Amino acid sequence: MPEWLEIALRTLLAVVVLFLMTKLLGKRQVSQLSLFEYITGITIGSLAAYVSLDLDTNWYLGLVSIAVWVGVSLVMEFLQLKSKTARDFLDSKAAVLIKDGKIMEDNLKKERLTTDELMEQLRKKSVFKAADVEFAVIEPSGDINVLLTKENQPLTPKHLGIKVAPEQEPQAVIMDGEIMDEPLATIGLNREWLDTELEKLGVAIENVFLGQVDSYGQLYVDLFDDQIKVPEPQKKAALLATLKKCEADLEMFGLSTKEQKTKRMYEQCSIALEKVIDEVKPLLIR
């Protein structure tokens, strides 16, 4: 057999083996790597190159070595799942870098991080002052997670005591000009509904690159031709959002006033509007 053909066949074999072994090791191997997983990835890659190019030795010996490395990796992953001690030894522990706005210099030295590197990571989290940080920790993966102090956290409806209705994720119902029946069925719609909505927009199905339906039942499309502008059907969604905002405002007014009579009035109005929203919502999300 010619050498070029043997190398080509060995390379194809190495690709198939690497793919199967990586599938066996799971998604962690292609996400944030631990120290051992980093070493395993480099070694298996080197062994695959050995299997592909070294014609002076038996190719199956390289496969045996890859199998041993994969076996060891699986054992290590099993130990990590079952033992906290094994996780701490193999992946190391998280370390606190900032606490109560104060930088932990000793932990910075242990993690071999400079002040410039710490500030760079904070800026990636949109934090420009260490004093604004309540708690910052470096994870075993090397990521730095930050908790801001209460006064520097974004204001949310929960801080105002307002309950917000859950919102479903958008469903992609058209991809590359093809209708996706499963997402349509998930949200209780069908092709007839989709054809009607496309007709309203004046768009043919084969011209749609991506079509999504939001939680309000509105269809949004992106066309292959970016020069064509499609109006966004937001009237029903905007109406429902306005009604919900009015309900939230009434609740907030009731919480902010100390006058009991006024508070009860706002609460009653909020409850009445909530009932109205429940009645009209089925009409606004289709």
PDB file of C-alpha atoms in Angstrom:
ATOM      1  CA  MET A   1       0.000   0.000   0.000  1.00  0.00           C
ATOM      2  CA  PRO A   2       1.402   3.456  -0.879  1.00  0.00           C
ATOM      3  CA  GLU A   3       2.446   5.545   2.126  1.00  0.00           C
ATOM      4  CA  TRP A   4       0.132   8.442   1.208  1.00  0.00           C
ATOM      5  CA  LEU A   5      -2.853   6.098   1.139  1.00  0.00           C
ATOM      6  CA  GLU A   6      -1.903   4.517   4.468  1.00  0.00           C
ATOM      7  CA  ILE A   7      -1.561   7.955   6.083  1.00  0.00           C
ATOM      8  CA  ALA A   8      -4.933   8.995   4.676  1.00  0.00           C
ATOM      9  CA  LEU A   9      -6.612   5.865   6.050  1.00  0.00           C
ATOM     10  CA  ARG A  10      -4.917   6.244   9.448  1.00  0.00           C
ATOM     11  CA  THR A  11      -5.996   9.885   9.641  1.00  0.00           C
ATOM     12  CA  LEU A  12      -9.597   8.966   8.870  1.00  0.00           C
ATOM     13  CA  LEU A  13      -9.423   6.274  11.539  1.00  0.00           C
ATOM     14  CA  ALA A  14      -7.999   8.756  14.062  1.00  0.00           C
ATOM     15  CA  VAL A  15     -10.805  11.243  13.302  1.00  0.00           C
ATOM     16  CA  VAL A  16     -13.470   8.593  13.847  1.00  0.00           C
ATOM     17  CA  VAL A  17     -11.855   7.369  17.076  1.00  0.00           C
ATOM     18  CA  LEU A  18     -11.449  10.902  18.441  1.00  0.00           C
ATOM     19  CA  PHE A  19     -15.084  11.699  17.663  1.00  0.00           C
ATOM     20  CA  LEU A  20     -16.347   8.549  19.380  1.00  0.00           C
ATOM     21  CA  MET A  21     -14.086   9.012  22.404  1.00  0.00           C
ATOM     22  CA  THR A  22     -15.116  12.651  22.812  1.00  0.00           C
ATOM     23  CA  LYS A  23     -18.787  11.637  22.653  1.00  0.00           C
ATOM     24  CA  LEU A  24     -18.048   9.057  25.341  1.00  0.00           C
ATOM     25  CA  LEU A  25     -16.342  11.609  27.595  1.00  0.00           C
ATOM     26  CA  GLY A  26     -19.335  13.943  27.368  1.00  0.00           C
ATOM     27  CA  LYS A  27     -19.888  17.663  26.914  1.00  0.00           C
ATOM     28  CA  ARG A  28     -17.554  18.726  29.716  1.00  0.00           C
ATOM     29  CA  GLN A  29     -14.600  17.810  27.528  1.00  0.00           C
ATOM     30  CA  VAL A  30     -15.562  20.521  25.002  1.00  0.00           C
ATOM     31  CA  SER A  31     -16.627  23.188  27.520  1.00  0.00           C
ATOM     32  CA  GLN A  32     -14.636  24.724  30.370  1.00  0.00           C
ATOM     33  CA  LEU A  33     -11.833  22.232  31.040  1.00  0.00           C
ATOM     34  CA  SER A  34     -10.477  21.258  34.412  1.00  0.00           C
ATOM     35  CA  LEU A  35      -6.721  20.763  34.819  1.00  0.00           C
ATOM     36  CA  PHE A  36      -6.879  17.007  34.235  1.00  0.00           C
ATOM     37  CA  GLU A  37      -9.277  17.373  31.288  1.00  0.00           C
ATOM     38  CA  TYR A  38      -6.912  19.935  29.742  1.00  0.00           C
ATOM     39  CA  ILE A  39      -4.022  17.456  30.012  1.00  0.00           C
ATOM     40  CA  THR A  40      -6.202  14.641  28.646  1.00  0.00           C
ATOM     41  CA  GLY A  41      -7.269  16.706  25.621  1.00  0.00           C
ATOM     42  CA  ILE A  42      -3.676  17.570  24.687  1.00  0.00           C
ATOM     43  CA  THR A  43      -2.457  13.997  25.155  1.00  0.00           C
ATOM     44  CA  ILE A  44      -5.236  12.367  23.165  1.00  0.00           C
ATOM     45  CA  GLY A  45      -4.651  14.862  20.350  1.00  0.00           C
ATOM     46  CA  SER A  46      -0.951  13.992  20.297  1.00  0.00           C
ATOM     47  CA  LEU A  47      -1.714  10.269  20.276  1.00  0.00           C
ATOM     48  CA  ALA A  48      -4.128  10.744  17.376  1.00  0.00           C
ATOM     49  CA  ALA A  49      -1.368  12.484  15.422  1.00  0.00           C
ATOM     50  CA  TYR A  50       0.933   9.564  16.259  1.00  0.00           C
ATOM     51  CA  VAL A  51      -1.624   7.068  14.917  1.00  0.00           C
ATOM     52  CA  SER A  52      -1.977   9.096  11.714  1.00  0.00           C
ATOM     53  CA  LEU A  53       1.677   9.693  10.784  1.00  0.00           C
ATOM     54  CA  ASP A  54       4.009   7.183  12.450  1.00  0.00           C
ATOM     55  CA  LEU A  55       4.343   4.445   9.821  1.00  0.00           C
ATOM     56  CA  ASP A  56       7.209   2.662  11.586  1.00  0.00           C
ATOM     57  CA  THR A  57       5.068   1.314  14.427  1.00  0.00           C
ATOM     58  CA  ASN A  58       1.831  -0.596  14.675  1.00  0.00           C
ATOM     59  CA  TRP A  59      -1.156   1.746  14.483  1.00  0.00           C
ATOM     60  CA  TYR A  60      -3.211  -0.237  16.983  1.00  0.00           C
ATOM     61  CA  LEU A  61      -0.736   0.578  19.779  1.00  0.00           C
ATOM     62  CA  GLY A  62      -1.765   4.219  19.515  1.00  0.00           C
ATOM     63  CA  LEU A  63      -5.424   3.231  19.771  1.00  0.00           C
ATOM     64  CA  VAL A  64      -4.640   1.198  22.906  1.00  0.00           C
ATOM     65  CA  SER A  65      -2.975   4.257  24.444  1.00  0.00           C
ATOM     66  CA  ILE A  66      -5.975   6.474  23.557  1.00  0.00           C
ATOM     67  CA  ALA A  67      -8.341   3.894  25.068  1.00  0.00           C
ATOM     68  CA  VAL A  68      -6.316   3.869  28.309  1.00  0.00           C
ATOM     69  CA  TRP A  69      -6.416   7.674  28.548  1.00  0.00           C
ATOM     70  CA  VAL A  70     -10.152   7.719  27.929  1.00  0.00           C
ATOM     71  CA  GLY A  71     -10.645   4.986  30.551  1.00  0.00           C
ATOM     72  CA  VAL A  72      -8.654   6.967  33.108  1.00  0.00           C
ATOM     73  CA  SER A  73     -10.681  10.088  32.280  1.00  0.00           C
ATOM     74  CA  LEU A  74     -13.949   8.225  32.811  1.00  0.00           C
ATOM     75  CA  VAL A  75     -12.726   6.939  36.174  1.00  0.00           C
ATOM     76  CA  MET A  76     -11.736  10.470  37.188  1.00  0.00           C
ATOM     77  CA  GLU A  77     -15.146  11.823  36.171  1.00  0.00           C
ATOM     78  CA  PHE A  78     -16.853   9.077  38.186  1.00  0.00           C
ATOM     79  CA  LEU A  79     -14.746   9.943  41.238  1.00  0.00           C
ATOM     80  CA  GLN A  80     -15.601  13.615  40.833  1.00  0.00           C
ATOM     81  CA  LEU A  81     -19.310  12.800  40.740  1.00  0.00           C
ATOM     82  CA  LYS A  82     -19.118  10.645  43.865  1.00  0.00           C
ATOM     83  CA  SER A  83     -16.544  12.407  46.036  1.00  0.00           C
ATOM     84  CA  LYS A  84     -16.203  16.037  47.114  1.00  0.00           C
ATOM     85  CA  THR A  85     -12.613  15.313  48.160  1.00  0.00           C
ATOM     86  CA  ALA A  86     -11.801  14.058  44.656  1.00  0.00           C
ATOM     87  CA  ARG A  87     -13.374  17.176  43.102  1.00  0.00           C
ATOM     88  CA  ASP A  88     -11.346  19.448  45.357  1.00  0.00           C
ATOM     89  CA  PHE A  89      -8.139  17.557  44.575  1.00  0.00           C
ATOM     90  CA  LEU A  90      -8.613  17.314  40.794  1.00  0.00           C
ATOM     91  CA  ASP A  91     -10.340  20.631  40.071  1.00  0.00           C
ATOM     92  CA  SER A  92      -9.149  22.625  43.121  1.00  0.00           C
ATOM     93  CA  LYS A  93     -11.480  24.840  45.158  1.00  0.00           C
ATOM     94  CA  ALA A  94     -13.033  28.178  44.424  1.00  0.00           C
ATOM     95  CA  ALA A  95     -11.221  31.109  46.029  1.00  0.00           C
ATOM     96  CA  VAL A  96     -12.623  34.392  47.284  1.00  0.00           C
ATOM     97  CA  LEU A  97     -10.935  37.389  45.634  1.00  0.00           C
ATOM     98  CA  ILE A  98     -13.102  40.252  46.958  1.00  0.00           C
ATOM     99  CA  LYS A  99     -15.221  40.332  50.111  1.00  0.00           C
ATOM    100  CA  ASP A 100     -17.234  43.335  51.344  1.00  0.00           C
ATOM    101  CA  GLY A 101     -15.476  45.543  48.805  1.00  0.00           C
ATOM    102  CA  LYS A 102     -12.007  44.510  50.048  1.00  0.00           C
ATOM    103  CA  ILE A 103      -9.540  42.693  47.789  1.00  0.00           C
ATOM    104  CA  MET A 104      -8.061  39.497  49.286  1.00  0.00           C
ATOM    105  CA  GLU A 105      -4.401  40.021  48.347  1.00  0.00           C
ATOM    106  CA  ASP A 106      -3.254  36.648  49.720  1.00  0.00           C
ATOM    107  CA  ASN A 107      -5.782  34.778  47.586  1.00  0.00           C
ATOM    108  CA  LEU A 108      -4.706  36.796  44.548  1.00  0.00           C
ATOM    109  CA  LYS A 109      -1.140  35.624  45.089  1.00  0.00           C
ATOM    110  CA  LYS A 110      -2.241  31.986  45.532  1.00  0.00           C
ATOM    111  CA  GLU A 111      -4.149  32.119  42.254  1.00  0.00           C
ATOM    112  CA  ARG A 112      -1.250  33.957  40.558  1.00  0.00           C
ATOM    113  CA  LEU A 113      -3.497  36.840  39.495  1.00  0.00           C
ATOM    114  CA  THR A 114      -2.262  40.398  39.148  1.00  0.00           C
ATOM    115  CA  THR A 115      -4.354  43.422  40.056  1.00  0.00           C
ATOM    116  CA  ASP A 116      -4.585  44.331  36.377  1.00  0.00           C
ATOM    117  CA  GLU A 117      -5.959  40.877  35.515  1.00  0.00           C
ATOM    118  CA  LEU A 118      -8.523  41.105  38.317  1.00  0.00           C
ATOM    119  CA  MET A 119      -9.715  44.528  37.171  1.00  0.00           C
ATOM    120  CA  GLU A 120      -9.912  43.266  33.585  1.00  0.00           C
ATOM    121  CA  GLN A 121     -12.177  40.414  34.674  1.00  0.00           C
ATOM    122  CA  LEU A 122     -14.329  42.820  36.708  1.00  0.00           C
ATOM    123  CA  ARG A 123     -14.715  45.132  33.716  1.00  0.00           C
ATOM    124  CA  LYS A 124     -15.946  42.152  31.678  1.00  0.00           C
ATOM    125  CA  LYS A 125     -18.740  41.930  34.250  1.00  0.00           C
ATOM    126  CA  SER A 126     -19.463  45.682  33.808  1.00  0.00           C
ATOM    127  CA  VAL A 127     -17.897  46.453  37.197  1.00  0.00           C
ATOM    128  CA  PHE A 128     -15.358  49.291  37.319  1.00  0.00           C
ATOM    129  CA  LYS A 129     -14.947  49.766  41.084  1.00  0.00           C
ATOM    130  CA  ALA A 130     -13.813  47.020  43.436  1.00  0.00           C
ATOM    131  CA  ALA A 131     -15.659  48.808  46.241  1.00  0.00           C
ATOM    132  CA  ASP A 132     -18.968  48.078  44.454  1.00  0.00           C
ATOM    133  CA  VAL A 133     -18.402  44.328  44.799  1.00  0.00           C
ATOM    134  CA  GLU A 134     -19.930  42.468  47.722  1.00  0.00           C
ATOM    135  CA  PHE A 135     -18.378  39.149  46.777  1.00  0.00           C
ATOM    136  CA  ALA A 136     -16.127  37.927  43.950  1.00  0.00           C
ATOM    137  CA  VAL A 137     -14.908  34.361  43.572  1.00  0.00           C
ATOM    138  CA  ILE A 138     -12.672  32.617  41.061  1.00  0.00           C
ATOM    139  CA  GLU A 139     -14.113  29.241  40.059  1.00  0.00           C
ATOM    140  CA  PRO A 140     -12.083  26.074  39.386  1.00  0.00           C
ATOM    141  CA  SER A 141     -12.654  26.713  35.650  1.00  0.00           C
ATOM    142  CA  GLY A 142     -10.891  30.097  35.972  1.00  0.00           C
ATOM    143  CA  ASP A 143     -14.048  32.201  35.579  1.00  0.00           C
ATOM    144  CA  ILE A 144     -14.599  35.041  38.042  1.00  0.00           C
ATOM    145  CA  ASN A 145     -18.162  35.542  39.266  1.00  0.00           C
ATOM    146  CA  VAL A 146     -19.224  38.775  40.918  1.00  0.00           C
ATOM    147  CA  LEU A 147     -22.027  39.745  43.316  1.00  0.00           C
ATOM    148  CA  LEU A 148     -22.591  43.487  43.572  1.00  0.00           C
ATOM    149  CA  THR A 149     -23.587  45.234  46.775  1.00  0.00           C
ATOM    150  CA  LYS A 150     -27.324  45.756  47.265  1.00  0.00           C
ATOM    151  CA  GLU A 151     -27.258  49.428  46.341  1.00  0.00           C
ATOM    152  CA  ASN A 152     -25.412  48.679  43.093  1.00  0.00           C
ATOM    153  CA  GLN A 153     -27.639  45.834  41.883  1.00  0.00           C
ATOM    154  CA  PRO A 154     -30.126  46.576  39.079  1.00  0.00           C
ATOM    155  CA  LEU A 155     -33.666  47.327  40.227  1.00  0.00           C
ATOM    156  CA  THR A 156     -36.068  44.459  39.491  1.00  0.00           C
ATOM    157  CA  PRO A 157     -39.831  43.954  39.927  1.00  0.00           C
ATOM    158  CA  LYS A 158     -39.037  41.724  42.916  1.00  0.00           C
ATOM    159  CA  HIS A 159     -37.448  44.670  44.746  1.00  0.00           C
ATOM    160  CA  LEU A 160     -40.716  46.544  44.280  1.00  0.00           C
ATOM    161  CA  GLY A 161     -42.796  43.608  45.460  1.00  0.00           C
ATOM    162  CA  ILE A 162     -44.335  43.152  42.017  1.00  0.00           C
ATOM    163  CA  LYS A 163     -45.127  39.721  40.652  1.00  0.00           C
ATOM    164  CA  VAL A 164     -44.378  39.289  36.962  1.00  0.00           C
ATOM    165  CA  ALA A 165     -46.044  36.597  34.888  1.00  0.00           C
ATOM    166  CA  PRO A 166     -43.690  33.970  33.426  1.00  0.00           C
ATOM    167  CA  GLU A 167     -42.833  34.324  29.753  1.00  0.00           C
ATOM    168  CA  GLN A 168     -42.312  31.441  27.369  1.00  0.00           C
ATOM    169  CA  GLU A 169     -39.270  31.248  25.162  1.00  0.00           C
ATOM    170  CA  PRO A 170     -39.705  32.125  21.459  1.00  0.00           C
ATOM    171  CA  GLN A 171     -40.143  29.152  19.151  1.00  0.00           C
ATOM    172  CA  ALA A 172     -38.438  28.931  15.761  1.00  0.00           C
ATOM    173  CA  VAL A 173     -41.211  27.782  13.418  1.00  0.00           C
ATOM    174  CA  ILE A 174     -39.423  28.472  10.093  1.00  0.00           C
ATOM    175  CA  MET A 175     -35.789  27.769   9.244  1.00  0.00           C
ATOM    176  CA  ASP A 176     -34.204  28.154   5.818  1.00  0.00           C
ATOM    177  CA  GLY A 177     -37.632  28.370   4.172  1.00  0.00           C
ATOM    178  CA  GLU A 178     -38.846  25.132   5.800  1.00  0.00           C
ATOM    179  CA  ILE A 179     -41.713  24.902   8.327  1.00  0.00           C
ATOM    180  CA  MET A 180     -40.821  23.308  11.682  1.00  0.00           C
ATOM    181  CA  ASP A 181     -43.894  21.318  12.711  1.00  0.00           C
ATOM    182  CA  GLU A 182     -42.681  20.316  16.185  1.00  0.00           C
ATOM    183  CA  PRO A 183     -42.239  23.880  17.562  1.00  0.00           C
ATOM    184  CA  LEU A 184     -45.593  24.829  16.037  1.00  0.00           C
ATOM    185  CA  ALA A 185     -47.291  21.956  17.853  1.00  0.00           C
ATOM    186  CA  THR A 186     -45.505  22.878  21.092  1.00  0.00           C
ATOM    187  CA  ILE A 187     -47.234  26.261  21.206  1.00  0.00           C
ATOM    188  CA  GLY A 188     -50.556  24.864  19.987  1.00  0.00           C
ATOM    189  CA  LEU A 189     -50.455  26.278  16.456  1.00  0.00           C
ATOM    190  CA  ASN A 190     -50.605  24.733  12.993  1.00  0.00           C
ATOM    191  CA  ARG A 191     -49.601  25.374   9.389  1.00  0.00           C
ATOM    192  CA  GLU A 192     -52.920  27.042   8.586  1.00  0.00           C
ATOM    193  CA  TRP A 193     -52.281  29.681  11.256  1.00  0.00           C
ATOM    194  CA  LEU A 194     -48.739  30.177   9.942  1.00  0.00           C
ATOM    195  CA  ASP A 195     -49.954  30.583   6.344  1.00  0.00           C
ATOM    196  CA  THR A 196     -52.477  33.200   7.500  1.00  0.00           C
ATOM    197  CA  GLU A 197     -49.821  35.196   9.376  1.00  0.00           C
ATOM    198  CA  LEU A 198     -47.429  35.084   6.410  1.00  0.00           C
ATOM    199  CA  GLU A 199     -50.227  36.277   4.153  1.00  0.00           C
ATOM    200  CA  LYS A 200     -50.806  39.241   6.480  1.00  0.00           C
ATOM    201  CA  LEU A 201     -47.130  40.133   6.152  1.00  0.00           C
ATOM    202  CA  GLY A 202     -47.143  39.588   2.387  1.00  0.00           C
ATOM    203  CA  VAL A 203     -44.290  37.080   2.570  1.00  0.00           C
ATOM    204  CA  ALA A 204     -43.897  33.686   0.887  1.00  0.00           C
ATOM    205  CA  ILE A 205     -42.609  30.794   2.995  1.00  0.00           C
ATOM    206  CA  GLU A 206     -39.663  30.131   0.664  1.00  0.00           C
ATOM    207  CA  ASN A 207     -38.406  33.693   1.214  1.00  0.00           C
ATOM    208  CA  VAL A 208     -38.193  33.335   5.011  1.00  0.00           C
ATOM    209  CA  PHE A 209     -34.759  32.574   6.464  1.00  0.00           C
ATOM    210  CA  LEU A 210     -35.971  32.460  10.080  1.00  0.00           C
ATOM    211  CA  GLY A 211     -39.428  32.775  11.609  1.00  0.00           C
ATOM    212  CA  GLN A 212     -40.098  32.934  15.358  1.00  0.00           C
ATOM    213  CA  VAL A 213     -43.263  33.089  17.444  1.00  0.00           C
ATOM    214  CA  ASP A 214     -43.002  34.898  20.800  1.00  0.00           C
ATOM    215  CA  SER A 215     -44.979  34.319  24.000  1.00  0.00           C
ATOM    216  CA  TYR A 216     -47.697  36.684  22.758  1.00  0.00           C
ATOM    217  CA  GLY A 217     -48.292  34.566  19.660  1.00  0.00           C
ATOM    218  CA  GLN A 218     -46.732  37.114  17.302  1.00  0.00           C
ATOM    219  CA  LEU A 219     -44.759  35.970  14.268  1.00  0.00           C
ATOM    220  CA  TYR A 220     -41.440  37.659  13.478  1.00  0.00           C
ATOM    221  CA  VAL A 221     -39.617  36.826  10.258  1.00  0.00           C
ATOM    222  CA  ASP A 222     -36.148  37.431   8.857  1.00  0.00           C
ATOM    223  CA  LEU A 223     -35.963  37.211   5.057  1.00  0.00           C
ATOM    224  CA  PHE A 224     -33.174  35.987   2.815  1.00  0.00           C
ATOM    225  CA  ASP A 225     -33.238  39.410   1.132  1.00  0.00           C
ATOM    226  CA  ASP A 226     -32.092  41.889   3.805  1.00  0.00           C
ATOM    227  CA  GLN A 227     -33.163  44.819   1.640  1.00  0.00           C
ATOM    228  CA  ILE A 228     -36.844  43.999   2.157  1.00  0.00           C
ATOM    229  CA  LYS A 229     -38.332  45.414   5.348  1.00  0.00           C
ATOM    230  CA  VAL A 230     -41.152  43.486   6.978  1.00  0.00           C
ATOM    231  CA  PRO A 231     -43.462  45.285   9.430  1.00  0.00           C
ATOM    232  CA  GLU A 232     -43.331  43.814  12.915  1.00  0.00           C
ATOM    233  CA  PRO A 233     -46.800  42.797  14.191  1.00  0.00           C
ATOM    234  CA  GLN A 234     -46.637  44.337  17.662  1.00  0.00           C
ATOM    235  CA  LYS A 235     -50.130  45.739  18.222  1.00  0.00           C
ATOM    236  CA  LYS A 236     -51.537  42.862  20.255  1.00  0.00           C
ATOM    237  CA  ALA A 237     -48.291  42.349  22.153  1.00  0.00           C
ATOM    238  CA  ALA A 238     -48.062  46.061  22.953  1.00  0.00           C
ATOM    239  CA  LEU A 239     -51.651  46.123  24.210  1.00  0.00           C
ATOM    240  CA  LEU A 240     -51.097  43.156  26.513  1.00  0.00           C
ATOM    241  CA  ALA A 241     -47.833  44.645  27.770  1.00  0.00           C
ATOM    242  CA  THR A 242     -49.582  47.964  28.467  1.00  0.00           C
ATOM    243  CA  LEU A 243     -52.332  46.226  30.440  1.00  0.00           C
ATOM    244  CA  LYS A 244     -49.756  44.352  32.497  1.00  0.00           C
ATOM    245  CA  LYS A 245     -47.848  47.585  33.112  1.00  0.00           C
ATOM    246  CA  CYS A 246     -51.030  49.272  34.334  1.00  0.00           C
ATOM    247  CA  GLU A 247     -51.632  46.377  36.700  1.00  0.00           C
ATOM    248  CA  ALA A 248     -48.070  46.643  38.010  1.00  0.00           C
ATOM    249  CA  ASP A 249     -48.436  50.418  38.441  1.00  0.00           C
ATOM    250  CA  LEU A 250     -51.620  49.973  40.459  1.00  0.00           C
ATOM    251  CA  GLU A 251     -49.889  47.458  42.725  1.00  0.00           C
ATOM    252  CA  MET A 252     -46.928  49.794  43.168  1.00  0.00           C
ATOM    253  CA  PHE A 253     -49.191  52.764  43.977  1.00  0.00           C
ATOM    254  CA  GLY A 254     -50.981  50.632  46.555  1.00  0.00           C
ATOM    255  CA  LEU A 255     -47.683  49.652  48.175  1.00  0.00           C
ATOM    256  CA  SER A 256     -46.325  53.193  48.219  1.00  0.00           C
ATOM    257  CA  THR A 257     -49.312  54.908  49.862  1.00  0.00           C
ATOM    258  CA  LYS A 258     -49.938  54.867  53.616  1.00  0.00           C
ATOM    259  CA  GLU A 259     -53.594  55.861  53.352  1.00  0.00           C
ATOM    260  CA  GLN A 260     -55.566  52.661  53.972  1.00  0.00           C
ATOM    261  CA  LYS A 261     -58.626  53.728  51.991  1.00  0.00           C
ATOM    262  CA  THR A 262     -56.508  54.653  48.977  1.00  0.00           C
ATOM    263  CA  LYS A 263     -54.472  51.456  49.342  1.00  0.00           C
ATOM    264  CA  ARG A 264     -57.640  49.316  49.243  1.00  0.00           C
ATOM    265  CA  MET A 265     -58.866  51.194  46.192  1.00  0.00           C
ATOM    266  CA  TYR A 266     -55.645  50.528  44.294  1.00  0.00           C
ATOM    267  CA  GLU A 267     -55.676  46.869  45.343  1.00  0.00           C
ATOM    268  CA  GLN A 268     -59.259  46.404  44.155  1.00  0.00           C
ATOM    269  CA  CYS A 269     -58.496  48.079  40.847  1.00  0.00           C
ATOM    270  CA  SER A 270     -55.424  45.876  40.407  1.00  0.00           C
ATOM    271  CA  ILE A 271     -57.455  42.719  41.069  1.00  0.00           C
ATOM    272  CA  ALA A 272     -60.174  43.847  38.650  1.00  0.00           C
ATOM    273  CA  LEU A 273     -57.603  44.605  35.928  1.00  0.00           C
ATOM    274  CA  GLU A 274     -55.948  41.234  36.504  1.00  0.00           C
ATOM    275  CA  LYS A 275     -59.285  39.537  35.798  1.00  0.00           C
ATOM    276  CA  VAL A 276     -59.656  41.582  32.611  1.00  0.00           C
ATOM    277  CA  ILE A 277     -56.165  40.554  31.481  1.00  0.00           C
ATOM    278  CA  ASP A 278     -56.969  36.881  32.099  1.00  0.00           C
ATOM    279  CA  GLU A 279     -60.111  37.207  29.968  1.00  0.00           C
ATOM    280  CA  VAL A 280     -58.560  39.007  27.011  1.00  0.00           C
ATOM    281  CA  LYS A 281     -55.168  37.272  27.022  1.00  0.00           C
ATOM    282  CA  PRO A 282     -56.352  34.322  24.873  1.00  0.00           C
ATOM    283  CA  LEU A 283     -57.364  36.864  22.211  1.00  0.00           C
ATOM    284  CA  LEU A 284     -54.099  38.776  22.377  1.00  0.00           C
ATOM    285  CA  ILE A 285     -51.717  35.840  22.157  1.00  0.00           C
ATOM    286  CA  ARG A 286     -53.176  34.420  18.947  1.00  0.00           C
TER     287      ARG A 286
END
